[in-house]
Coordinates of C-alpha atoms in Angstrom, one line a residue:
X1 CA -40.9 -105.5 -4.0
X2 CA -36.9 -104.0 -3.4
X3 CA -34.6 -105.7 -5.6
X4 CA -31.2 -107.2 -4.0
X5 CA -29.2 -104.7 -3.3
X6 CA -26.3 -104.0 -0.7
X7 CA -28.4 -101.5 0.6
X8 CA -31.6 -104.2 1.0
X9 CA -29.0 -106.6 3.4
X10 CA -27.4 -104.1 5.4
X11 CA -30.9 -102.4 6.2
X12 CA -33.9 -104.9 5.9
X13 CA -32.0 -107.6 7.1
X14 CA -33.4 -110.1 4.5
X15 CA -33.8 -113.9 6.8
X16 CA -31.6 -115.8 4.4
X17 CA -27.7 -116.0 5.6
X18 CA -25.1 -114.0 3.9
X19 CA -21.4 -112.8 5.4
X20 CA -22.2 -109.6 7.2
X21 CA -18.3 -108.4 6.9
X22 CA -17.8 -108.9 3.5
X23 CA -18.1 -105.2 2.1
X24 CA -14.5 -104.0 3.5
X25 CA -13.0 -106.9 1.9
X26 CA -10.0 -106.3 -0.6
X27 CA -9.9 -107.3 -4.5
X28 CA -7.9 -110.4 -4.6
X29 CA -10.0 -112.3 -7.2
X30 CA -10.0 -111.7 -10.9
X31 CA -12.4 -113.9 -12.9
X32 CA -13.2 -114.4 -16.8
X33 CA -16.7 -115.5 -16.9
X34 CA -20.2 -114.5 -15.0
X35 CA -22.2 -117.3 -15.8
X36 CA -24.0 -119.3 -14.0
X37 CA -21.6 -122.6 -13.4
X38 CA -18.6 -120.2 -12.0
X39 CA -21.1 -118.1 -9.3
X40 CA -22.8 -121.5 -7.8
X41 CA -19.1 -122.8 -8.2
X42 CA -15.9 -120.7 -7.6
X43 CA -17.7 -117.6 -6.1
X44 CA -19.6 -119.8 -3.3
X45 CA -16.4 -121.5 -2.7
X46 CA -14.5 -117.7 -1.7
X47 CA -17.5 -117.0 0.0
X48 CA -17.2 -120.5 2.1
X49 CA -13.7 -119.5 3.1
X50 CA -14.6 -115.4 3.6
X51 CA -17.2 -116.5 6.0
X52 CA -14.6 -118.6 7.7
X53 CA -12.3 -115.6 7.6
X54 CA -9.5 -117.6 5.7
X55 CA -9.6 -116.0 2.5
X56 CA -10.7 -112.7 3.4
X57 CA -11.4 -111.0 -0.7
X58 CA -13.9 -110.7 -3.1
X59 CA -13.7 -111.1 -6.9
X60 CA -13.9 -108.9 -9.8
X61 CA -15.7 -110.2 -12.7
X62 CA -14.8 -109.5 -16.5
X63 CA -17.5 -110.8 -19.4
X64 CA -15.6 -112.3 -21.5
X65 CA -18.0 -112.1 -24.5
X66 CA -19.2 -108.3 -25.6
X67 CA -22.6 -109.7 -24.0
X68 CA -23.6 -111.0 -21.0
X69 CA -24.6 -110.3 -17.0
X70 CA -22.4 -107.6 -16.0
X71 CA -25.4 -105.0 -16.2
X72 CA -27.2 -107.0 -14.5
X73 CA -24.5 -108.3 -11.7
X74 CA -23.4 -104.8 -11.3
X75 CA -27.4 -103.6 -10.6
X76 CA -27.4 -105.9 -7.8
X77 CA -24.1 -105.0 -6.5
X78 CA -22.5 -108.0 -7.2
X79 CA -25.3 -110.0 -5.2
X80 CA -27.6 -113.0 -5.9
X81 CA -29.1 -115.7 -3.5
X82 CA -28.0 -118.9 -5.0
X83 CA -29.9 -122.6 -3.5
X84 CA -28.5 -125.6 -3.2
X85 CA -30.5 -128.7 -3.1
X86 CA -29.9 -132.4 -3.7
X87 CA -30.0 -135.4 -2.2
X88 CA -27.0 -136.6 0.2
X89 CA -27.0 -140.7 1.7
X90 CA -30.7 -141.0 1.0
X91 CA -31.8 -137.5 2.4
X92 CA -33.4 -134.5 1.0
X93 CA -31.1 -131.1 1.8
X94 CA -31.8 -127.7 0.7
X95 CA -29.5 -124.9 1.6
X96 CA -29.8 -121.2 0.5
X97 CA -27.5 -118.1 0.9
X98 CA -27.0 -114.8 -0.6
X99 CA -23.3 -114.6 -2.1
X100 CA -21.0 -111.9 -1.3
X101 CA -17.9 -112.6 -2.5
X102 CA -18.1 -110.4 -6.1
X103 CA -17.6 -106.9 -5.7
X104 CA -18.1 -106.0 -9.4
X105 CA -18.4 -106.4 -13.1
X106 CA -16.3 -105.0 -15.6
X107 CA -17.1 -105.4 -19.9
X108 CA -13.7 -104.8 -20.8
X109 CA -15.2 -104.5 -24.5
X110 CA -16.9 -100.8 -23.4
X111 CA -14.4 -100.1 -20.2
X112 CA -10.9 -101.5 -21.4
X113 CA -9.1 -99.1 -19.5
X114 CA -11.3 -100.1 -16.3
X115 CA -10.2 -103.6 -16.9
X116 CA -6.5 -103.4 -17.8
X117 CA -6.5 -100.5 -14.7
X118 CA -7.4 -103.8 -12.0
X119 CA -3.7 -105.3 -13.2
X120 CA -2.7 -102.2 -10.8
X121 CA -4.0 -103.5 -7.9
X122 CA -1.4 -105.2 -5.5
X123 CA -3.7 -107.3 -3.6
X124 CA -5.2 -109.5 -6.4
X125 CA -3.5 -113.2 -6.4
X126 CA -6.0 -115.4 -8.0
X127 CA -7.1 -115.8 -11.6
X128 CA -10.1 -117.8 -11.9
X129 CA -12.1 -118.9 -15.5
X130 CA -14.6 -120.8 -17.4
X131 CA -15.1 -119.5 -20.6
X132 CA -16.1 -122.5 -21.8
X133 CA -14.0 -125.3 -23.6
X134 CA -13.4 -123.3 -27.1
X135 CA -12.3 -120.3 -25.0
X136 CA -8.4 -121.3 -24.4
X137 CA -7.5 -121.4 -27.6
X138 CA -4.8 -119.3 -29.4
X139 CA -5.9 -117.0 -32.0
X140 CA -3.9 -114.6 -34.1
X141 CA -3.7 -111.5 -34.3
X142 CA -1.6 -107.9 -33.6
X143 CA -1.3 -106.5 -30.1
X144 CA -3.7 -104.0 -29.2
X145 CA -3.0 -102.2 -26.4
X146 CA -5.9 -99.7 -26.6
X147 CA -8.6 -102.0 -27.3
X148 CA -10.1 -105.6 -26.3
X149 CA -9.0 -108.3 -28.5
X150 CA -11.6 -111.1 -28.8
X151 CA -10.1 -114.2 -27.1
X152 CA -9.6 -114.7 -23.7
X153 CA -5.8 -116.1 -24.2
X154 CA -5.2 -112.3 -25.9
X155 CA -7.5 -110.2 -22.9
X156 CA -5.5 -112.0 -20.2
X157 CA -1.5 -111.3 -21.8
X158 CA -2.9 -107.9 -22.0
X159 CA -3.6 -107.8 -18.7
X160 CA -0.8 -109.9 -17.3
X161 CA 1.8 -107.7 -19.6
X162 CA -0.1 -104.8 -17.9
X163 CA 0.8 -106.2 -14.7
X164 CA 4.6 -106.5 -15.3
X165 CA 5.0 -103.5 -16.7
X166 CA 3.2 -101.3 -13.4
X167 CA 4.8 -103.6 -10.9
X168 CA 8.4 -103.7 -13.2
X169 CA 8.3 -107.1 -13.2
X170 CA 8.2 -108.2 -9.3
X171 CA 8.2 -111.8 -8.8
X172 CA 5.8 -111.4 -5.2
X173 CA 3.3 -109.6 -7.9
X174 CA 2.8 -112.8 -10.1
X175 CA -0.7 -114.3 -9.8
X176 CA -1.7 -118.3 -9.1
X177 CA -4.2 -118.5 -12.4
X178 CA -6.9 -121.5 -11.8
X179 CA -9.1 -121.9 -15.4
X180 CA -12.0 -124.0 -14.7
X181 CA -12.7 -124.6 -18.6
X182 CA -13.4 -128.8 -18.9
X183 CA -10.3 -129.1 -21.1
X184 CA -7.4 -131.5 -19.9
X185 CA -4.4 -130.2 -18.8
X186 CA -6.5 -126.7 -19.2
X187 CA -3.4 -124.6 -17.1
X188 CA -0.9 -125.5 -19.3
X189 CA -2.7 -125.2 -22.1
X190 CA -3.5 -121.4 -21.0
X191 CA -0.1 -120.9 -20.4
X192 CA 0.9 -121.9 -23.6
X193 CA -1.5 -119.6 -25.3
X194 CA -0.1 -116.6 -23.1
X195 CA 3.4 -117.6 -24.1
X196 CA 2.8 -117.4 -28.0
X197 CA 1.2 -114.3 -27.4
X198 CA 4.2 -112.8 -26.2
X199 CA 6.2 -114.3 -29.1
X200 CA 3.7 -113.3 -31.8
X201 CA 3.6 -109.8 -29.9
X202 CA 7.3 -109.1 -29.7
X203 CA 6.6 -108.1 -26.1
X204 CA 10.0 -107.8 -24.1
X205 CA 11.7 -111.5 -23.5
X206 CA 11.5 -110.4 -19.7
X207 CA 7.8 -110.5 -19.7
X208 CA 7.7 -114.3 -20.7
X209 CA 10.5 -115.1 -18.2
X210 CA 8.2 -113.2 -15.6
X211 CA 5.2 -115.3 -16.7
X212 CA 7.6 -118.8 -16.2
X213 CA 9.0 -118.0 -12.9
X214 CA 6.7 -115.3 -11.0
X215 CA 3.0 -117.3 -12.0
X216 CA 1.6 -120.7 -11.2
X217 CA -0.5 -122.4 -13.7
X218 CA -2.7 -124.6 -12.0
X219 CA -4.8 -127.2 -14.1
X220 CA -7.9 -128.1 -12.6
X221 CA -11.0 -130.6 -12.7
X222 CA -14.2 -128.9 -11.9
X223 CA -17.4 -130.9 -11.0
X224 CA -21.3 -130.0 -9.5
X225 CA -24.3 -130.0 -12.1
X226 CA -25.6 -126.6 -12.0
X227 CA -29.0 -126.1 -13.6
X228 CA -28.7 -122.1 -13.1
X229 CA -31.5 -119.6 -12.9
X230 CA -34.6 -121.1 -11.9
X231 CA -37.0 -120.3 -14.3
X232 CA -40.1 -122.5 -13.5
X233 CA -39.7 -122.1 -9.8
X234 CA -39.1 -118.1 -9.5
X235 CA -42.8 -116.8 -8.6
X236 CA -42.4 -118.6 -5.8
X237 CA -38.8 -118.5 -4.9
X238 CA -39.2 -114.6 -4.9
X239 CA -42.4 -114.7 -2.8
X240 CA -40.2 -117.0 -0.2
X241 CA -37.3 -114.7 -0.4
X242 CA -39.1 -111.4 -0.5
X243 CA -37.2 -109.4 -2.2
X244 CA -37.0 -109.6 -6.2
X245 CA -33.4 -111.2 -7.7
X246 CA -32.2 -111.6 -11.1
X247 CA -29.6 -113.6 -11.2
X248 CA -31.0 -116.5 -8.6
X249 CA -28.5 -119.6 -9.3
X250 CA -29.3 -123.4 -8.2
X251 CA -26.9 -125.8 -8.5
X252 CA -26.5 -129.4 -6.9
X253 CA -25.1 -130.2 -2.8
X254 CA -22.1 -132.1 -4.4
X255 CA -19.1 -130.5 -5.5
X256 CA -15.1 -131.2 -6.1
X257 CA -12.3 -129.6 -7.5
X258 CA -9.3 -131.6 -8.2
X259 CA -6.4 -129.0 -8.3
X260 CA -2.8 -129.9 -10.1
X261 CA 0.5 -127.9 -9.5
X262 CA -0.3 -126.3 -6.3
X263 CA 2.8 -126.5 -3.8
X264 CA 2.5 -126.0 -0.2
X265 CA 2.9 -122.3 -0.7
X266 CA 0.2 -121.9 -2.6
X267 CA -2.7 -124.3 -1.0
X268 CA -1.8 -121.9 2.2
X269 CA -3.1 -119.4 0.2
X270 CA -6.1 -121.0 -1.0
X271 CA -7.0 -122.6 2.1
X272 CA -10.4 -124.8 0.5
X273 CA -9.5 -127.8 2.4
X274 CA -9.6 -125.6 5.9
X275 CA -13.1 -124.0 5.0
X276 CA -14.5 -128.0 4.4
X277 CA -14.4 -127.9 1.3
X278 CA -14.7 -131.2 -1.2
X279 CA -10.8 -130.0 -2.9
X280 CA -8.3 -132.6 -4.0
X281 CA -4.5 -131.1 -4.3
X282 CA -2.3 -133.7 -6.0
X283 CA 0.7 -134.3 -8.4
X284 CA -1.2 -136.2 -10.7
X285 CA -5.4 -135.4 -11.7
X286 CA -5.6 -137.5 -14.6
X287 CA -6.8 -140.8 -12.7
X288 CA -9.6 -138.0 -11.3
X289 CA -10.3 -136.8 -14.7
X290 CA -10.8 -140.4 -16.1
X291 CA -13.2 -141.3 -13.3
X292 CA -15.8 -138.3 -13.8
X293 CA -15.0 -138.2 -17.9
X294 CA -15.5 -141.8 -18.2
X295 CA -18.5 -142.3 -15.2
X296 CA -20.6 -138.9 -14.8
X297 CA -19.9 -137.4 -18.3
X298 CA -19.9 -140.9 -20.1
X299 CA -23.2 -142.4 -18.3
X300 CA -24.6 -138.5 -19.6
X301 CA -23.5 -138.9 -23.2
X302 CA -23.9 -142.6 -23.6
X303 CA -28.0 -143.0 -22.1
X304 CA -29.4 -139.5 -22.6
X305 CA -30.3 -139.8 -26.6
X306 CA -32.0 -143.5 -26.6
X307 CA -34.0 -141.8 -23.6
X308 CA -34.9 -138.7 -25.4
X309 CA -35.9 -141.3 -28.9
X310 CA -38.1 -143.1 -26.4
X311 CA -39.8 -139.9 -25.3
X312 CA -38.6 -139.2 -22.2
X313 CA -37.5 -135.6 -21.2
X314 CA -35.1 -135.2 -18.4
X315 CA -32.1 -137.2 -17.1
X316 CA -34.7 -137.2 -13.6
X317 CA -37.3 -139.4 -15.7
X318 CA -34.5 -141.2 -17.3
X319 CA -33.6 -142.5 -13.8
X320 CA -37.1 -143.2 -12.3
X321 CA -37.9 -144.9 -15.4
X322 CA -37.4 -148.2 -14.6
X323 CA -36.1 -149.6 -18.1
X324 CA -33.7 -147.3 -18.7
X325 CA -32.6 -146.6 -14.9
X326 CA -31.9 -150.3 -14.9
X327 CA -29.7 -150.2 -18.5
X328 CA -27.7 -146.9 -17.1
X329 CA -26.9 -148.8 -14.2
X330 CA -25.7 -152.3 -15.8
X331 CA -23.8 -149.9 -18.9
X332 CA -21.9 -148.1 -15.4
X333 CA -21.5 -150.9 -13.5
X334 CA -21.2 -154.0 -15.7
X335 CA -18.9 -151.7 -18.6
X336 CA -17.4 -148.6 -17.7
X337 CA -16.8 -149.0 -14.0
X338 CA -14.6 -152.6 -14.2
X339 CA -12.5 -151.1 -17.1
X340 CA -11.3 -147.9 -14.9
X341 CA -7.5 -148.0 -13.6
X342 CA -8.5 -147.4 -10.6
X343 CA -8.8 -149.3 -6.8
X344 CA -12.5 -150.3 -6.3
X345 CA -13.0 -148.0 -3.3
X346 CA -12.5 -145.3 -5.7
X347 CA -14.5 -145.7 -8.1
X348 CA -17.7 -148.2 -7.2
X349 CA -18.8 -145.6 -4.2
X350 CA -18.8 -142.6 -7.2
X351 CA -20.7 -144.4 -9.8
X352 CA -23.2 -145.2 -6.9
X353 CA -23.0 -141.5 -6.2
X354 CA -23.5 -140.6 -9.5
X355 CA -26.7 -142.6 -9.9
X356 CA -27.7 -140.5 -6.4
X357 CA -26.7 -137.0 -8.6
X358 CA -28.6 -138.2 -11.3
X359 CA -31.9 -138.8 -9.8
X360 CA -31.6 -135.0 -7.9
X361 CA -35.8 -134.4 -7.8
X362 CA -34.7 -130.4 -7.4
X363 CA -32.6 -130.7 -10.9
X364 CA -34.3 -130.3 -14.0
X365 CA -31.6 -131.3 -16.4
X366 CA -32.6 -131.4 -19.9
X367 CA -32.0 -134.3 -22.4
X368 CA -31.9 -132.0 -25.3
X369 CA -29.5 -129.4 -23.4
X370 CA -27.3 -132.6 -22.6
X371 CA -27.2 -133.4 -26.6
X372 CA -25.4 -130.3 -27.2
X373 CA -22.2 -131.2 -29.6
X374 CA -22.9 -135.3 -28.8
X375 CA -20.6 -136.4 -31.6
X376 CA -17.7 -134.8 -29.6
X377 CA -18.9 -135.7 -26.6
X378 CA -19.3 -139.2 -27.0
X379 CA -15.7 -139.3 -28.9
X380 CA -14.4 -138.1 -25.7
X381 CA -16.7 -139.3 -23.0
X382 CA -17.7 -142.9 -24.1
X383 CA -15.3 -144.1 -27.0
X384 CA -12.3 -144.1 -24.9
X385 CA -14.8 -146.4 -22.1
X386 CA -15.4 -148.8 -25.2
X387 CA -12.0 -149.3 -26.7
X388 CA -10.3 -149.9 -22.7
X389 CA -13.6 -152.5 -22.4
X390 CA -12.2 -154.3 -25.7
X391 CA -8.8 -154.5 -24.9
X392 CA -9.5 -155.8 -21.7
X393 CA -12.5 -158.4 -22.4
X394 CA -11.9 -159.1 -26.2
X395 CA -15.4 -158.3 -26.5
X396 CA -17.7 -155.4 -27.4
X397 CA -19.5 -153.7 -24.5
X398 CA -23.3 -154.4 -25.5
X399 CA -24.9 -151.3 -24.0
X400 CA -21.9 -148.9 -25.5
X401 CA -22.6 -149.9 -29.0
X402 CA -26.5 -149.8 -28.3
X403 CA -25.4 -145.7 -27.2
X404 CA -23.5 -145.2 -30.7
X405 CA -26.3 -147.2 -32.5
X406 CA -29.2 -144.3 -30.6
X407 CA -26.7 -141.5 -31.2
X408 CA -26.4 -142.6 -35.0
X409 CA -30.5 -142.9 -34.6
X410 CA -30.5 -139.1 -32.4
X411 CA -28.7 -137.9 -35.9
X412 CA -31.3 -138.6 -38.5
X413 CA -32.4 -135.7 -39.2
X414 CA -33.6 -133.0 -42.3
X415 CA -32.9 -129.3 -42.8
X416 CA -35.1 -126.3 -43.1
X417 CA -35.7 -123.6 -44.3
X418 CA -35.3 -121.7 -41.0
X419 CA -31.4 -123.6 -41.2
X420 CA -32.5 -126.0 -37.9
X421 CA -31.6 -129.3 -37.9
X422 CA -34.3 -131.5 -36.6
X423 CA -35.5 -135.2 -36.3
X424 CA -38.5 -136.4 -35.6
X425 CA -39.6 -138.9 -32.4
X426 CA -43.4 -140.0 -32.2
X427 CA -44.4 -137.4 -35.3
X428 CA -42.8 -134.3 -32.9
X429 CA -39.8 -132.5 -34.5
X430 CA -37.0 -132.0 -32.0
X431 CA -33.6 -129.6 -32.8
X432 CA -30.3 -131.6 -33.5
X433 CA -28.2 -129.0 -32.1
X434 CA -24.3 -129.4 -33.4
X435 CA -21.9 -127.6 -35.9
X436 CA -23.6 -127.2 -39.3
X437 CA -20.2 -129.6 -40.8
X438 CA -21.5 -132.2 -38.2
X439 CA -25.4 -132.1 -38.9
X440 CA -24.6 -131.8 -42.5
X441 CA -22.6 -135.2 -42.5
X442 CA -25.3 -136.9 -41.4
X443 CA -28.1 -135.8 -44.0
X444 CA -25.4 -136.5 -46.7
X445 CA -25.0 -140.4 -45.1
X446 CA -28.5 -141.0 -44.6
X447 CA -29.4 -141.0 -48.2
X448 CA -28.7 -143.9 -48.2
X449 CA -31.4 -146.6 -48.1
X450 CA -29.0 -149.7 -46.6
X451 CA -28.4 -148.9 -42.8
X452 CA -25.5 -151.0 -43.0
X453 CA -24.0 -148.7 -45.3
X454 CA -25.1 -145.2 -43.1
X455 CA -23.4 -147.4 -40.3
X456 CA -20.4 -147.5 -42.3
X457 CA -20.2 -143.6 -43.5
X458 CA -20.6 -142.6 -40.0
X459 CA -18.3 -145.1 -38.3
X460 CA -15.2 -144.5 -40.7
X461 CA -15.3 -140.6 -40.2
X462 CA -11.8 -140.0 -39.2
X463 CA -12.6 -136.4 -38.2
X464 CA -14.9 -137.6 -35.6
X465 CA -13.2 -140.4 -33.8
X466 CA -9.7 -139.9 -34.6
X467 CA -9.7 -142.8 -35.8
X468 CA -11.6 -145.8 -38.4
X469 CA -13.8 -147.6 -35.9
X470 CA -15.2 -149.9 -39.3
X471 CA -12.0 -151.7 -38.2
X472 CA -12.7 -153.0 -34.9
X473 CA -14.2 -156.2 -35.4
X474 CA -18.0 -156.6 -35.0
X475 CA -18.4 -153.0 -34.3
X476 CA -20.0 -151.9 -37.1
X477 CA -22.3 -155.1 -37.7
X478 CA -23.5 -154.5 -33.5
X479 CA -23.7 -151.0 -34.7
X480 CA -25.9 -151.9 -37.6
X481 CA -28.1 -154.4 -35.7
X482 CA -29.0 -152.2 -32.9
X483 CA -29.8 -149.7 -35.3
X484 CA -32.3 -151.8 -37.4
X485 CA -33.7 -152.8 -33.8
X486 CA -34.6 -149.5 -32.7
X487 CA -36.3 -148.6 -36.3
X488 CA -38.1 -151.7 -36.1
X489 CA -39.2 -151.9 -32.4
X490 CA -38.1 -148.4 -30.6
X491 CA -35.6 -148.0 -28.4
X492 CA -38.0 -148.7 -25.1
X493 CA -38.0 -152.4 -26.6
X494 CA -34.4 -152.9 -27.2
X495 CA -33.8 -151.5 -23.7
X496 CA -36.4 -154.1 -22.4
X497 CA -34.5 -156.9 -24.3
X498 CA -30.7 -155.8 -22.9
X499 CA -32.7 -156.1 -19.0
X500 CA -33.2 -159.1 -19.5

C-alpha cells in the first residue's frame, strides 16, 4: 500500500478532499511544535482559509524538543488525513480531509542553520506555538548564535534577532506571534521572555525596541479536545483511506480560539472569522478563559478521579454512567455555572455544550491521561470555582469538596522499586503520574493512621494551593468526612447518596 505522499494526491487522486492548489503556496507560517493538538488545531484552521483562498501560505514546522515528528512529517511531505467527528445539536458528524497547509519540518537541534536561515524569508508573518505550558518560561543562559539553545523563549530571540539583523531592522518585517500554550496571558508572557533575553544577551538596544514596536504579541485561548493518532481504529481507517498514513490525527467538531490584541490590521490578515471559523477577537479574553477554565477544564479535573476509584475508564463511560453523569451535571450546573461573572446566555448553553463534548462516542479520552499533574490542575481549575461559590453562598459547594476528598483518595499511593507511583482500586495497581516532590508528599502524609490528620497535611500545603485551605471553615472536616465515606462505602455509594 503507497504511503501519503505529494506524489500519491497529485497522481492517484486519493477520494478524501484536500486543497488541490496548495503546493505553490508561499511560507508565511512559522510554528514551534508538531504534535498532535497544533496539526488538528492551527494547521486545519490555515488550511480552512487556504481552501477559501484568504490566507493563501503554508507553515514551516520546528520540533521544539531534540525528538519528535519531523522525520516523520517530512516523509510524508508535510501531509496527514486528519478526522473530525463528534456530535453537534444531537447529531452524529464525521468529516475527514487530508491537510496541506505544512510545507516542512525543520529539528533546529541537527539543522540550526536551516532554521535560523527561514528568519530570511520576507513572506513569513505568523508565529504560531504550543509547546506546552512549561515551554514559555525564561531560562538562563549565554547567547549562542551557532547552536540551539534548549528553550523555546531562547530558539525564538535567536530567530527573531536573526530577523532584524537580515532585514536591518524594518518595522513591515516584524511578525504577529500567536502561542497557543494554555497559560494566561501566554503573549505577554512570551514577550517578556524574549525581552530578558535581549537584556541578559547584550544584544543591541535596537533589537528590543524592534521587538516593542514592529511585533504584535497576541495572547490567546485555545479549545477542541483532540485525542490524536488513532491507535485502536487504524487497521481500518487505512483500509478506508487506502493508502498507509502515519501521522492520522482525530480531534473533536468543536473548536474556538479567543484571540487578545489583534487590531483591525491584523484580523485582515488573519481573516478566521471570513473562512467560518469559531474565532473570538476582543479587548478582554479573561471572562472567556474563566468560562472554559472553570466549566470544561474544572468539570475534567473535578469528576474524572472519583470515576476512575469507582472503576470506570473513560470520561465517555463517566457520562453514560448514570450516577456519575448525574453528579457532573448538578456539580456544573448547581456549583460552578451560578458562580461565573458572566450573563446566563453565555454560559448555561456552554456547560450544556460541554456535557454534549463530553459524551463524544468517537473520543476515547482517558481518565488516567486526564490525571496527569491533578494537584495543579485542580488548584487552577476547581479551587478558584470553590472559593467564588463560598464567597457568594457562605457555604461549601458539596460536590467540590467530594472532588478534593477523591483526589486526596486518587493520591494514596506507594512507591516501587521501578520508581512508579501507584495506588490500588479493586486489588488493580494504577500509575499516579505527577512530579516525584508531589507523589512523595503524599506517601510522607499518609503514614498517618487518623484521616483527619492526612486531611490536614494535605489541605495546609501552601505550595499547592497558594494558600492554607485548613482555614476555610468546614473545609477540612467536609474534606475529612467524604474521605472516610469513600474508604468505607466507595465512591459509587457516596455519588448515589449526593443524587439523591
Amino acid at each position: 500500500m503507497k504511503a501519503l505522499s505529494n506524489e500519491l494526491i497529485t497522481s492517484d487522486e486519493p477520494q478524501i478532499d484536500f486543497n488541490r492548489s496548495y503546493q505553490n503556496l508561499p511560507e508565511k507560517v512559522l510554528q514551534f511544535g508538531e504534535g498532535n493538538f497544533l496539526r488538528a488545531f492551527a494547521d486545519w484552521m490555515i488550511d480552512e482559509m487556504n481552501a477559501k483562498g484568504l490566507f493563501n501560505g503554508r507553515v514551516v514546522v520546528v520540533q521544539p524538543l531534540p525528538n519528535g515528528l519531523i522525520e516523520m512529517l517530512n516523509e510524508q511531505d508535510g501531509l496527514y488525513t486528519l478526522y473530525l467527528r463528534g456530535i453537534e445539536n444531537g447529531h452524529t458528524i464525521e468529516k475527514k480531509k487530508i491537510i496541506t497547509s505544512i510545507s516542512r519540518a525543520i529539528n533546529p537541534y541537527s539543522a540550526w542553520d536551516d532554521y535560523l536561515k527561514t528568519a530570511e524569508n520576507p513572506d513569513l508573518e505568523l508565529i504560531i506555538s504550543n509547546t506546552t505550558e512549561a515551554g514559555i518560561e525564561y531560562k538562563e543562559g549565554a547567547f549562542t548564535p551557532y547552536s540551539c539553545p534548549d528553550s523555546f523563549p531562547a530558539k525564538l530571540t535567536s530567530w527573531l534577532y536573526k530577523r532584524f539583523s537580515h532585514f536591518k531592522g524594518a518595522e513591515d518585517k516584524g511578525m504577529i506571534i500567536m502561542p497557543c500554550e494554555l497559560i494566561n496571558y501566554n503573549g505577554s508572557r512570551l514577550k517578556e521572555c524574549i525581552l530578558e533575553h535581549a537584556e541578559e544577551w547584550k544584544l543591541d538596544p535596537a533589537f528590543t525596541t524592534w521587538i516593542e514596536e514592529a511585533n504584535t504579541f497576541l495572547s490567546t485561548l485555545v479549545d477542541r479536545i483532540v485525542p490524536g493518532y488513532p491507535r485502536d481504529d487504524i487497521e481500518e481507517i487505512t483500509a478506508e483511506l487506502g493508502y498507509k498514513d502515519n501521522l492520522v490525527d482525530t480531534g473533536e467538531i468543536f473548536h474556538l480560539l479567543v484571540v487578545e490584541g489583534a487590531d483591525k490590521t491584523i484580523q485582515k490578515r488573519l481573516p478566521f472569522i471570513e473562512a467560518g471559523l469559531n474565532v473570538v477577537f476582543t479587548n478582554d479574553m479573561q471572562p472567556y478563559r474563566t468560562r472554559k477554565v472553570a466549566v470544561l477544564n474544572g468539570a475534567h479535573t473535578g469528576n474524572v478521579l472519583g470515576a476512575h476509584l469507582a472503576g470506570l475508564q473513560t470520561v465517555g463511560e463517566m457520562l453514560a454512567d448514570p450516577d456519575f453523569s448525574a453528579f457532573l451535571k448538578d456539580m456544573l450546573l448547581k456549583e460552578i455555572v451560578p458562580i461565573l461573572d458572566l450573563p446566563a446566555e453565555s454560559k448555561v448553553p456552554y456547560a450544556e455544550a460541554i456535557l454534549e463534548r463530553f459524551s463524544n462516542p468517537f473520543i476515547r479520552h482517558e481518565l488516567l491521561t486526564i490525571s496527569l499533574n491533578s494537584v495543579a490542575k485542580w488548584k487552577v481549575r476547581v479551587l478558584p470555582s470553590l472559593l467564588a461559590y463560598i464567597m457568594k453562598e457562605g457555604l461549601t459547594p458539596k460536590r467540590m469538596a467530594f472532588s478534593l476528598a477523591a483526589l486526596i483518595a486518587f493520591y494514596n499511593g506507594k512507591r516501587k522499586d521501578s520508581g512508579e507511583f501507584v495506588g490500588t482500586v479493586d486489588g488493580k495497581e494504577y500509575l499516579i503520574n505527577d512530579s516525584e516532590k508531589v507523589t512523595s508528599f503524599f506517601e510522607e502524609a499518609y503514614k498517618n493512621k487518623d484521616l483527619e490528620e492526612v486531611t490536614r497535611i494535605i489541605l495546609s500545603k501552601r505550595s499547592f494551593w497558594s494558600e492554607d485551605l485548613t482555614q476555610i471553615p468546614t473545609l477540612h472536616s467536609e474534606v475529612t468526612d467524604y474521605l472516610e465515606e469513600i474508604r468505607s462505602k466507595g465512591v459509587r455509594a457516596c455519588i448515589r447518596e449526593f443524587n439523591k
